[in-house]
Amino acid sequence: MPCEMIMLQLGQCGNQIGFEFWKKLCKEHGISPEGILQEYATEGIDRKDVFFYQADDEHYIPRSVLLDLEPRVINTIMNSEYRKLYNPENVYLAKDGGGAGNNWASGYGQGESLHEEVFDIIDREADGSDSLEGFVLAHSIAGGTGSGMGSYVLERLADRYPKKLVQTYSVFPNQDSGSDGSIGGIGVSDVVVQPYNSLLTLKRLTQAADCVVVLDNTALNRIATDRLQIQNPSFTQINELVSTIMAVSTATLRYPSYMNNDLIGLIAPLIPTPRLHFLMTGYTPLTTDQDHANVRKTTVLDVMRRLLQPKNMMVSTGTDRNRIDKDCYISLLNIIQGEVDPTQVHKSLQRIRERKLANFIPWGPASIQVALSRKSPYVSSSHRVSGLMLANHTSISSLFERALRDYDKLRKRGAFIDQFKKEAMFSDNLDEFDDSREVVQQLVDEYHAARKENYLSWGMNQ
């Protein structure tokens, strides 16, 4: 039974990472930029219908909806060699093309006014699929369209399709506040109202999404400079990293085996209680396409051990010593690709347990799950084994604490509030801000409680 996923790409960031993702999927399934199946890929045992459907002339079209309030990024996609891949009816650009001006309230307000047209497209895609499993939303939480309009779409999806899963790939802004460029201790970002936008979006991600894969720009930049030795990583190089994560995390759906071949089976073991659904990722071995000097011998144990190292994490959480001892894994899933013998997996898990390489929650079973996935036969890789980790770890709350701290600094001064007051939602009062702050604070408290043995009884009293 196919479990189709519909991809929603919102705003500049969402469309850029979505574009890289589709490029990668086309390569992995042997589909040309025009959507035509290559000669060598006709005998494949992969499931293309999870993310693609076929037009009447047999060419493949992505189940993708491209939404943006300003035309630049979508025009770039539509002028690339992949322009014939997408269904032009699934591309929605606001008529005036003015964008949301990096303002969450403006993005949310425009989402509301364009509701009919946007959901026409989404409903048509949903009706066209045989057994829709859910939606994948790609966006950033700092800007205007991805965060504001993304928040609106999330809320409506939860209303309209309550039984469908909503998974998001959410890009968190660069928050290197320790660097020289920081403004009064607030992380460097090219959006001054980023703390407001982030907080308002986090409320929706907490309440309306089933699973949020956190992609943290701070960590992605760090990985590109430290691990891949790229001095000033470009957006394209960072997006290449992101698309790798997105492609591998969906590999078990597209190359099905007897386990983990639908999204619910993949994320259900990772999320014990509804709000603790923010996952961090790690990937190894990391190499760029041009880099042949760094090819190493990879074994299953190597890959699994490296996935547990903080430097391979795609989320930069605090390196504060007393936190590290308290923080623990709630659950952990490794997706291993390549030439793998299941007995090696068993030995590796034993070794990890003996050496106590991972610190688990005291109130539940300590489980490292391993999903073995086939690799695409059409994409050559220099490594024999590679692995992706999806982990639910309590240290992710440090990202939310940082968002709260940055928000409080701006809010105390009342900085840049006027821009929000121009929108209908904030014209009378600023309750929405206070409400969002409360929701995010509760989320942080819940992650803190999850470290302790009495978490379950704590949860019952809430």
Short mmCIF file of C-alpha atoms in Angstrom, two decimals:
data_model
loop_
_atom_site.label_atom_id
_atom_site.label_comp_id
_atom_site.label_asym_id
_atom_site.label_seq_id
_atom_site.Cartn_x
_atom_site.Cartn_y
_atom_site.Cartn_z
CA MET A 1 0.00 0.00 0.00
CA PRO A 2 1.59 3.26 -1.04
CA CYS A 3 1.54 5.99 1.60
CA GLU A 4 1.84 9.16 -0.36
CA MET A 5 3.35 12.34 1.02
CA ILE A 6 2.59 15.82 -0.26
CA MET A 7 5.40 18.33 0.06
CA LEU A 8 4.58 21.98 0.80
CA GLN A 9 7.43 24.42 0.19
CA LEU A 10 6.95 27.85 1.71
CA GLY A 11 8.98 31.01 1.30
CA GLN A 12 12.53 31.51 0.10
CA CYS A 13 14.17 28.95 2.37
CA GLY A 14 11.48 26.30 1.96
CA ASN A 15 11.58 26.51 -1.82
CA GLN A 16 15.38 26.40 -1.93
CA ILE A 17 15.70 23.30 0.25
CA GLY A 18 12.68 21.76 -1.48
CA PHE A 19 14.33 22.29 -4.88
CA GLU A 20 17.51 20.54 -3.72
CA PHE A 21 15.41 17.71 -2.27
CA TRP A 22 13.59 17.08 -5.56
CA LYS A 23 16.88 17.19 -7.46
CA LYS A 24 18.21 14.49 -5.16
CA LEU A 25 15.05 12.38 -5.45
CA CYS A 26 15.20 12.55 -9.24
CA LYS A 27 18.80 11.30 -9.17
CA GLU A 28 17.97 8.51 -6.73
CA HIS A 29 15.01 7.25 -8.74
CA GLY A 30 16.61 7.68 -12.16
CA ILE A 31 14.20 10.39 -13.27
CA SER A 32 15.46 13.04 -15.70
CA PRO A 33 15.00 16.80 -15.04
CA GLU A 34 12.02 16.67 -17.43
CA GLY A 35 10.39 13.94 -15.33
CA ILE A 36 11.06 11.12 -17.78
CA LEU A 37 12.25 7.79 -16.40
CA GLN A 38 15.75 7.01 -17.68
CA GLU A 39 16.35 3.83 -19.70
CA TYR A 40 18.54 2.31 -16.96
CA ALA A 41 15.90 2.78 -14.23
CA THR A 42 12.94 0.94 -15.74
CA GLU A 43 13.50 -2.28 -13.77
CA GLY A 44 13.75 -0.55 -10.38
CA ILE A 45 12.16 -1.95 -7.21
CA ASP A 46 11.79 1.47 -5.64
CA ARG A 47 8.45 3.11 -4.85
CA LYS A 48 8.31 6.29 -6.85
CA ASP A 49 4.65 6.90 -6.08
CA VAL A 50 5.30 8.05 -2.51
CA PHE A 51 6.55 11.43 -3.72
CA PHE A 52 5.70 11.38 -7.45
CA TYR A 53 2.69 10.62 -9.60
CA GLN A 54 2.54 9.93 -13.32
CA ALA A 55 0.94 12.16 -15.91
CA ASP A 56 -0.99 10.75 -18.88
CA ASP A 57 2.17 10.59 -20.96
CA GLU A 58 3.89 8.55 -18.22
CA HIS A 59 6.29 11.30 -17.09
CA TYR A 60 6.68 11.81 -13.34
CA ILE A 61 5.43 14.89 -11.50
CA PRO A 62 6.38 15.64 -7.87
CA ARG A 63 3.59 15.82 -5.30
CA SER A 64 4.80 19.28 -4.45
CA VAL A 65 3.12 22.62 -3.81
CA LEU A 66 5.35 25.70 -4.17
CA LEU A 67 4.07 28.75 -2.30
CA ASP A 68 5.74 32.14 -1.98
CA LEU A 69 4.73 35.75 -1.60
CA GLU A 70 7.60 37.07 -3.71
CA PRO A 71 8.69 35.64 -7.05
CA ARG A 72 12.49 35.52 -6.95
CA VAL A 73 13.20 31.96 -5.78
CA ILE A 74 10.31 30.33 -7.64
CA ASN A 75 11.35 32.15 -10.82
CA THR A 76 14.85 30.72 -10.40
CA ILE A 77 13.36 27.22 -10.11
CA MET A 78 11.09 27.81 -13.10
CA ASN A 79 14.04 28.97 -15.22
CA SER A 80 16.23 26.00 -14.27
CA GLU A 81 16.47 22.72 -16.16
CA TYR A 82 13.88 21.26 -13.78
CA ARG A 83 11.13 23.66 -14.93
CA LYS A 84 9.23 20.91 -16.78
CA LEU A 85 9.27 18.63 -13.73
CA TYR A 86 6.74 20.55 -11.63
CA ASN A 87 3.05 20.89 -12.27
CA PRO A 88 2.64 24.63 -13.06
CA GLU A 89 -0.81 24.59 -11.42
CA ASN A 90 0.91 23.76 -8.12
CA VAL A 91 2.99 26.91 -8.11
CA TYR A 92 1.34 29.75 -6.26
CA LEU A 93 2.83 33.25 -6.26
CA ALA A 94 1.04 36.19 -4.64
CA LYS A 95 -0.34 38.52 -7.32
CA ASP A 96 1.44 41.68 -6.18
CA GLY A 97 4.62 39.75 -5.37
CA GLY A 98 5.52 42.14 -2.55
CA GLY A 99 6.55 39.43 -0.09
CA ALA A 100 5.97 39.48 3.65
CA GLY A 101 8.89 41.78 4.45
CA ASN A 102 10.29 39.31 6.99
CA ASN A 103 7.30 40.05 9.18
CA TRP A 104 5.44 37.07 10.68
CA ALA A 105 2.19 39.01 11.08
CA SER A 106 2.23 40.06 7.44
CA GLY A 107 2.87 36.47 6.27
CA TYR A 108 0.10 35.15 8.52
CA GLY A 109 -2.36 37.84 7.38
CA GLN A 110 -1.62 37.20 3.70
CA GLY A 111 -1.96 33.46 4.29
CA GLU A 112 -5.44 34.13 5.65
CA SER A 113 -6.50 36.25 2.69
CA LEU A 114 -5.08 33.76 0.14
CA HIS A 115 -6.57 30.80 2.00
CA GLU A 116 -9.03 29.78 -0.74
CA GLU A 117 -6.53 29.71 -3.57
CA VAL A 118 -3.79 27.95 -1.61
CA PHE A 119 -6.08 25.24 -0.26
CA ASP A 120 -7.60 24.68 -3.69
CA ILE A 121 -4.18 23.45 -4.77
CA ILE A 122 -3.58 21.40 -1.61
CA ASP A 123 -7.05 19.81 -1.72
CA ARG A 124 -6.62 18.92 -5.39
CA GLU A 125 -3.32 17.18 -4.64
CA ALA A 126 -4.82 15.38 -1.64
CA ASP A 127 -7.85 14.19 -3.65
CA GLY A 128 -5.55 12.96 -6.40
CA SER A 129 -3.67 10.55 -4.16
CA ASP A 130 -4.90 7.02 -3.41
CA SER A 131 -3.95 6.75 0.26
CA LEU A 132 -2.45 9.96 1.49
CA GLU A 133 -0.39 9.54 4.63
CA GLY A 134 0.51 13.11 5.37
CA PHE A 135 2.15 16.39 4.52
CA VAL A 136 5.75 17.45 4.63
CA LEU A 137 6.29 21.16 5.15
CA ALA A 138 9.65 22.80 4.36
CA HIS A 139 10.11 26.33 5.72
CA SER A 140 12.24 28.55 7.90
CA ILE A 141 11.02 29.99 11.21
CA ALA A 142 12.80 33.35 11.08
CA GLY A 143 11.53 35.11 7.96
CA GLY A 144 8.05 36.26 6.95
CA THR A 145 6.51 33.84 4.47
CA GLY A 146 7.94 30.55 5.74
CA SER A 147 7.17 31.42 9.35
CA GLY A 148 3.95 33.49 9.08
CA MET A 149 2.22 31.86 6.15
CA GLY A 150 3.74 28.52 7.22
CA SER A 151 2.09 28.93 10.65
CA TYR A 152 -1.27 29.66 9.05
CA VAL A 153 -1.05 26.66 6.71
CA LEU A 154 -0.03 24.41 9.64
CA GLU A 155 -3.07 25.43 11.67
CA ARG A 156 -5.43 24.92 8.75
CA LEU A 157 -3.93 21.52 7.87
CA ALA A 158 -4.47 20.33 11.44
CA ASP A 159 -8.12 21.47 11.16
CA ARG A 160 -8.81 20.17 7.68
CA TYR A 161 -6.89 16.90 7.78
CA PRO A 162 -6.89 15.91 11.47
CA LYS A 163 -6.06 12.26 10.72
CA LYS A 164 -3.10 13.01 8.45
CA LEU A 165 0.45 13.35 9.72
CA VAL A 166 2.13 16.71 9.41
CA GLN A 167 5.90 16.56 9.45
CA THR A 168 7.98 19.70 9.05
CA TYR A 169 11.59 20.37 8.16
CA SER A 170 12.07 23.67 9.95
CA VAL A 171 15.21 25.73 9.49
CA PHE A 172 16.16 27.57 12.67
CA PRO A 173 18.08 30.85 12.25
CA ASN A 174 21.79 31.33 12.78
CA GLN A 175 22.23 32.20 16.45
CA ASP A 176 25.96 32.53 16.90
CA SER A 177 25.59 35.10 19.63
CA GLY A 178 29.07 34.44 20.93
CA SER A 179 30.64 35.93 17.81
CA ASP A 180 31.85 39.50 17.41
CA GLY A 181 28.90 40.42 15.24
CA SER A 182 26.22 39.91 17.86
CA ILE A 183 23.94 42.82 18.68
CA GLY A 184 23.55 43.14 22.42
CA GLY A 185 23.88 39.39 22.83
CA ILE A 186 21.16 38.58 20.28
CA GLY A 187 22.24 36.07 17.65
CA VAL A 188 23.34 37.32 14.26
CA SER A 189 20.67 37.08 11.63
CA ASP A 190 19.81 39.18 8.62
CA VAL A 191 16.30 39.61 10.06
CA VAL A 192 16.06 41.97 13.03
CA VAL A 193 12.64 40.74 14.14
CA GLN A 194 13.77 37.12 13.96
CA PRO A 195 13.19 36.51 17.73
CA TYR A 196 9.53 37.56 17.34
CA ASN A 197 9.01 35.50 14.18
CA SER A 198 10.67 32.43 15.71
CA LEU A 199 8.62 32.51 18.89
CA LEU A 200 5.29 32.92 17.10
CA THR A 201 6.14 30.05 14.73
CA LEU A 202 7.34 27.80 17.57
CA LYS A 203 3.88 28.02 19.14
CA ARG A 204 2.35 26.57 15.94
CA LEU A 205 5.06 23.95 15.56
CA THR A 206 4.34 22.82 19.11
CA GLN A 207 0.57 22.71 18.72
CA ALA A 208 -0.14 21.84 15.09
CA ALA A 209 2.72 19.64 13.84
CA ASP A 210 3.16 15.93 14.58
CA CYS A 211 6.89 15.86 14.04
CA VAL A 212 9.42 18.65 13.55
CA VAL A 213 12.85 17.87 12.16
CA VAL A 214 15.01 20.74 13.40
CA LEU A 215 17.61 22.01 10.94
CA ASP A 216 19.76 24.52 12.76
CA ASN A 217 21.66 26.99 10.59
CA THR A 218 24.24 27.58 13.33
CA ALA A 219 25.19 23.90 13.36
CA LEU A 220 24.99 23.49 9.58
CA ASN A 221 27.43 26.38 9.14
CA ARG A 222 29.70 24.89 11.77
CA ILE A 223 29.69 21.49 10.07
CA ALA A 224 30.42 23.04 6.68
CA THR A 225 33.41 25.00 8.02
CA ASP A 226 34.85 22.47 10.50
CA ARG A 227 34.08 19.14 8.90
CA LEU A 228 33.99 19.96 5.21
CA GLN A 229 36.62 22.71 5.36
CA ILE A 230 34.52 25.20 3.40
CA GLN A 231 35.61 28.67 4.48
CA ASN A 232 32.45 30.64 3.69
CA PRO A 233 29.73 28.09 3.00
CA SER A 234 27.17 29.25 0.43
CA PHE A 235 23.41 28.62 0.67
CA THR A 236 23.73 25.97 -2.03
CA GLN A 237 26.31 24.00 -0.02
CA ILE A 238 24.25 24.21 3.17
CA ASN A 239 21.11 23.20 1.26
CA GLU A 240 23.03 20.24 -0.15
CA LEU A 241 23.53 19.04 3.46
CA VAL A 242 19.86 19.58 4.25
CA SER A 243 18.65 17.74 1.15
CA THR A 244 20.86 14.77 2.06
CA ILE A 245 19.14 14.56 5.45
CA MET A 246 15.69 14.89 3.90
CA ALA A 247 16.41 12.24 1.26
CA VAL A 248 17.85 9.69 3.71
CA SER A 249 15.09 10.24 6.27
CA THR A 250 12.57 9.29 3.58
CA ALA A 251 14.68 6.46 2.11
CA THR A 252 12.85 3.71 4.00
CA LEU A 253 9.56 4.93 2.54
CA ARG A 254 10.90 4.91 -1.01
CA TYR A 255 12.90 1.66 -0.81
CA PRO A 256 10.47 -0.36 1.28
CA SER A 257 11.43 -3.42 3.25
CA TYR A 258 9.46 -5.34 5.86
CA MET A 259 9.81 -2.55 8.46
CA ASN A 260 9.65 1.25 8.66
CA ASN A 261 7.99 1.56 5.28
CA ASP A 262 5.55 4.25 6.26
CA LEU A 263 6.04 7.54 8.05
CA ILE A 264 3.99 6.66 11.12
CA GLY A 265 6.14 3.56 11.69
CA LEU A 266 9.21 5.72 11.44
CA ILE A 267 8.24 8.50 13.83
CA ALA A 268 5.92 6.74 16.31
CA PRO A 269 8.79 5.10 18.24
CA LEU A 270 10.60 8.45 18.40
CA ILE A 271 7.81 10.49 19.96
CA PRO A 272 6.58 9.25 23.37
CA THR A 273 4.28 12.17 24.28
CA PRO A 274 2.59 14.63 21.92
CA ARG A 275 4.68 17.72 22.65
CA LEU A 276 8.11 16.15 22.68
CA HIS A 277 8.19 15.92 18.90
CA PHE A 278 11.25 18.00 17.98
CA LEU A 279 13.90 15.75 16.43
CA MET A 280 17.54 16.46 15.79
CA THR A 281 19.56 14.82 13.07
CA GLY A 282 23.12 13.70 12.52
CA TYR A 283 24.72 12.31 9.39
CA THR A 284 27.98 10.53 8.69
CA PRO A 285 30.27 10.27 6.77
CA LEU A 286 30.11 13.83 5.51
CA THR A 287 31.90 14.63 2.29
CA THR A 288 31.23 17.08 -0.48
CA ASP A 289 31.02 15.89 -4.06
CA GLN A 290 34.46 17.25 -4.89
CA ASP A 291 36.18 15.85 -1.84
CA HIS A 292 37.92 12.51 -2.49
CA ALA A 293 40.68 12.96 0.08
CA ASN A 294 38.36 12.32 2.99
CA VAL A 295 37.07 8.90 2.01
CA ARG A 296 37.49 6.53 4.95
CA LYS A 297 36.83 2.92 5.71
CA THR A 298 33.33 2.76 7.12
CA THR A 299 31.91 -0.03 9.25
CA VAL A 300 28.54 -0.18 10.98
CA LEU A 301 30.11 0.37 14.41
CA ASP A 302 32.08 3.35 13.10
CA VAL A 303 28.99 4.93 11.63
CA MET A 304 26.86 4.31 14.72
CA ARG A 305 29.54 5.59 17.07
CA ARG A 306 30.09 8.72 15.00
CA LEU A 307 26.37 9.45 14.91
CA LEU A 308 26.44 9.79 18.70
CA GLN A 309 29.23 12.40 18.61
CA PRO A 310 27.98 15.96 19.14
CA LYS A 311 30.11 17.32 16.31
CA ASN A 312 28.06 15.38 13.74
CA MET A 313 24.81 16.78 15.14
CA MET A 314 22.93 19.17 12.92
CA VAL A 315 21.67 21.07 15.98
CA SER A 316 23.97 23.26 18.00
CA THR A 317 22.93 22.88 21.60
CA GLY A 318 24.76 24.43 24.50
CA THR A 319 28.16 23.04 25.43
CA ASP A 320 27.58 23.90 29.06
CA ARG A 321 29.13 21.07 31.13
CA ASN A 322 26.48 20.74 33.81
CA ARG A 323 23.78 20.50 31.10
CA ILE A 324 25.53 17.74 29.19
CA ASP A 325 25.47 15.44 32.22
CA LYS A 326 21.75 15.96 32.77
CA ASP A 327 20.55 15.82 29.17
CA CYS A 328 19.59 12.47 27.75
CA TYR A 329 18.15 10.71 24.74
CA ILE A 330 14.40 10.10 24.86
CA SER A 331 14.64 7.87 21.80
CA LEU A 332 16.97 7.29 18.90
CA LEU A 333 16.65 5.89 15.39
CA ASN A 334 19.58 5.18 13.11
CA ILE A 335 18.89 4.68 9.42
CA ILE A 336 21.87 2.79 8.03
CA GLN A 337 22.40 2.57 4.28
CA GLY A 338 24.83 0.46 2.31
CA GLU A 339 26.44 -2.94 2.68
CA VAL A 340 25.30 -4.02 6.11
CA ASP A 341 25.24 -7.41 7.76
CA PRO A 342 22.52 -7.49 10.49
CA THR A 343 24.87 -9.32 12.88
CA GLN A 344 27.22 -6.31 12.75
CA VAL A 345 24.33 -4.11 13.87
CA HIS A 346 23.73 -6.32 16.89
CA LYS A 347 27.41 -6.25 17.86
CA SER A 348 27.57 -2.49 17.45
CA LEU A 349 24.55 -1.99 19.68
CA GLN A 350 26.13 -4.19 22.34
CA ARG A 351 29.36 -2.22 22.16
CA ILE A 352 27.50 1.09 22.49
CA ARG A 353 25.65 -0.25 25.54
CA GLU A 354 28.80 -1.59 27.19
CA ARG A 355 30.65 1.68 26.76
CA LYS A 356 27.61 3.73 27.75
CA LEU A 357 28.09 6.00 24.74
CA ALA A 358 24.49 7.20 24.92
CA ASN A 359 22.74 8.50 28.00
CA PHE A 360 19.01 7.59 28.10
CA ILE A 361 15.91 8.75 29.99
CA PRO A 362 15.35 7.20 33.43
CA TRP A 363 11.58 6.68 32.96
CA GLY A 364 11.42 4.51 29.85
CA PRO A 365 13.23 1.77 27.97
CA ALA A 366 16.55 2.84 26.48
CA SER A 367 16.17 2.00 22.83
CA ILE A 368 18.45 2.61 19.91
CA GLN A 369 16.44 1.50 16.93
CA VAL A 370 18.11 0.66 13.70
CA ALA A 371 16.42 0.73 10.31
CA LEU A 372 18.38 -0.79 7.47
CA SER A 373 17.64 0.88 4.19
CA ARG A 374 18.64 0.14 0.64
CA LYS A 375 20.64 2.70 -1.24
CA SER A 376 19.69 4.00 -4.65
CA PRO A 377 21.47 1.86 -7.26
CA TYR A 378 21.70 4.87 -9.61
CA VAL A 379 23.75 7.15 -7.35
CA SER A 380 27.34 6.14 -6.77
CA SER A 381 28.80 6.79 -3.35
CA SER A 382 32.40 6.50 -2.29
CA HIS A 383 31.48 5.04 1.11
CA ARG A 384 30.24 1.53 1.77
CA VAL A 385 28.12 2.42 4.80
CA SER A 386 26.47 5.70 5.69
CA GLY A 387 24.04 6.57 8.46
CA LEU A 388 21.47 9.13 9.50
CA MET A 389 20.38 9.56 13.08
CA LEU A 390 16.98 10.93 14.07
CA ALA A 391 17.08 11.58 17.79
CA ASN A 392 14.68 12.95 20.35
CA HIS A 393 17.09 14.51 22.85
CA THR A 394 16.31 16.80 25.76
CA SER A 395 19.14 19.23 24.94
CA ILE A 396 17.07 20.59 22.06
CA SER A 397 15.31 22.71 24.65
CA SER A 398 18.40 24.95 24.71
CA LEU A 399 17.36 26.18 21.24
CA PHE A 400 13.97 27.19 22.59
CA GLU A 401 15.54 28.80 25.65
CA ARG A 402 17.75 30.83 23.33
CA ALA A 403 14.68 31.90 21.34
CA LEU A 404 12.95 32.98 24.57
CA ARG A 405 16.02 34.89 25.73
CA ASP A 406 16.36 36.76 22.43
CA TYR A 407 12.64 37.52 22.41
CA ASP A 408 12.70 38.89 25.97
CA LYS A 409 15.57 41.23 25.13
CA LEU A 410 13.68 42.78 22.20
CA ARG A 411 10.29 42.79 23.93
CA LYS A 412 11.65 44.52 27.04
CA ARG A 413 12.71 47.45 24.87
CA GLY A 414 9.53 47.26 22.81
CA ALA A 415 11.73 47.18 19.73
CA PHE A 416 10.19 46.88 16.24
CA ILE A 417 6.71 46.22 17.64
CA ASP A 418 5.17 48.89 15.36
CA GLN A 419 5.60 46.69 12.31
CA PHE A 420 3.43 44.04 13.95
CA LYS A 421 0.78 46.51 15.14
CA LYS A 422 0.06 47.42 11.51
CA GLU A 423 -1.45 43.95 10.99
CA ALA A 424 -5.01 43.09 12.00
CA MET A 425 -3.94 40.34 14.40
CA PHE A 426 -1.93 42.72 16.62
CA SER A 427 -3.83 45.97 16.06
CA ASP A 428 -5.80 45.78 19.34
CA ASN A 429 -3.41 43.99 21.68
CA LEU A 430 -0.26 41.92 21.84
CA ASP A 431 -1.81 38.90 23.56
CA GLU A 432 -0.60 36.58 20.80
CA PHE A 433 3.02 37.31 21.80
CA ASP A 434 2.38 36.53 25.48
CA ASP A 435 0.45 33.41 24.58
CA SER A 436 3.25 32.16 22.31
CA ARG A 437 5.84 32.86 24.97
CA GLU A 438 3.83 30.82 27.46
CA VAL A 439 3.49 27.86 25.05
CA VAL A 440 7.24 27.83 24.32
CA GLN A 441 8.04 28.15 28.04
CA GLN A 442 5.81 25.14 28.77
CA LEU A 443 7.63 23.22 26.04
CA VAL A 444 11.00 24.00 27.67
CA ASP A 445 9.61 22.96 31.07
CA GLU A 446 8.39 19.68 29.61
CA TYR A 447 11.80 18.88 28.12
CA HIS A 448 13.38 19.64 31.50
CA ALA A 449 10.86 17.40 33.24
CA ALA A 450 11.60 14.60 30.75
CA ARG A 451 15.14 14.31 32.18
CA LYS A 452 13.79 13.28 35.57
CA GLU A 453 12.43 9.96 36.76
CA ASN A 454 9.08 11.39 37.80
CA TYR A 455 8.24 12.72 34.31
CA LEU A 456 5.20 10.48 33.88
CA SER A 457 3.61 11.57 37.15
CA TRP A 458 4.58 15.19 36.32
CA GLY A 459 2.69 14.80 33.05
CA MET A 460 -0.42 13.47 34.79
CA ASN A 461 -0.56 16.57 37.00
CA GLN A 462 -0.37 19.06 34.16
#
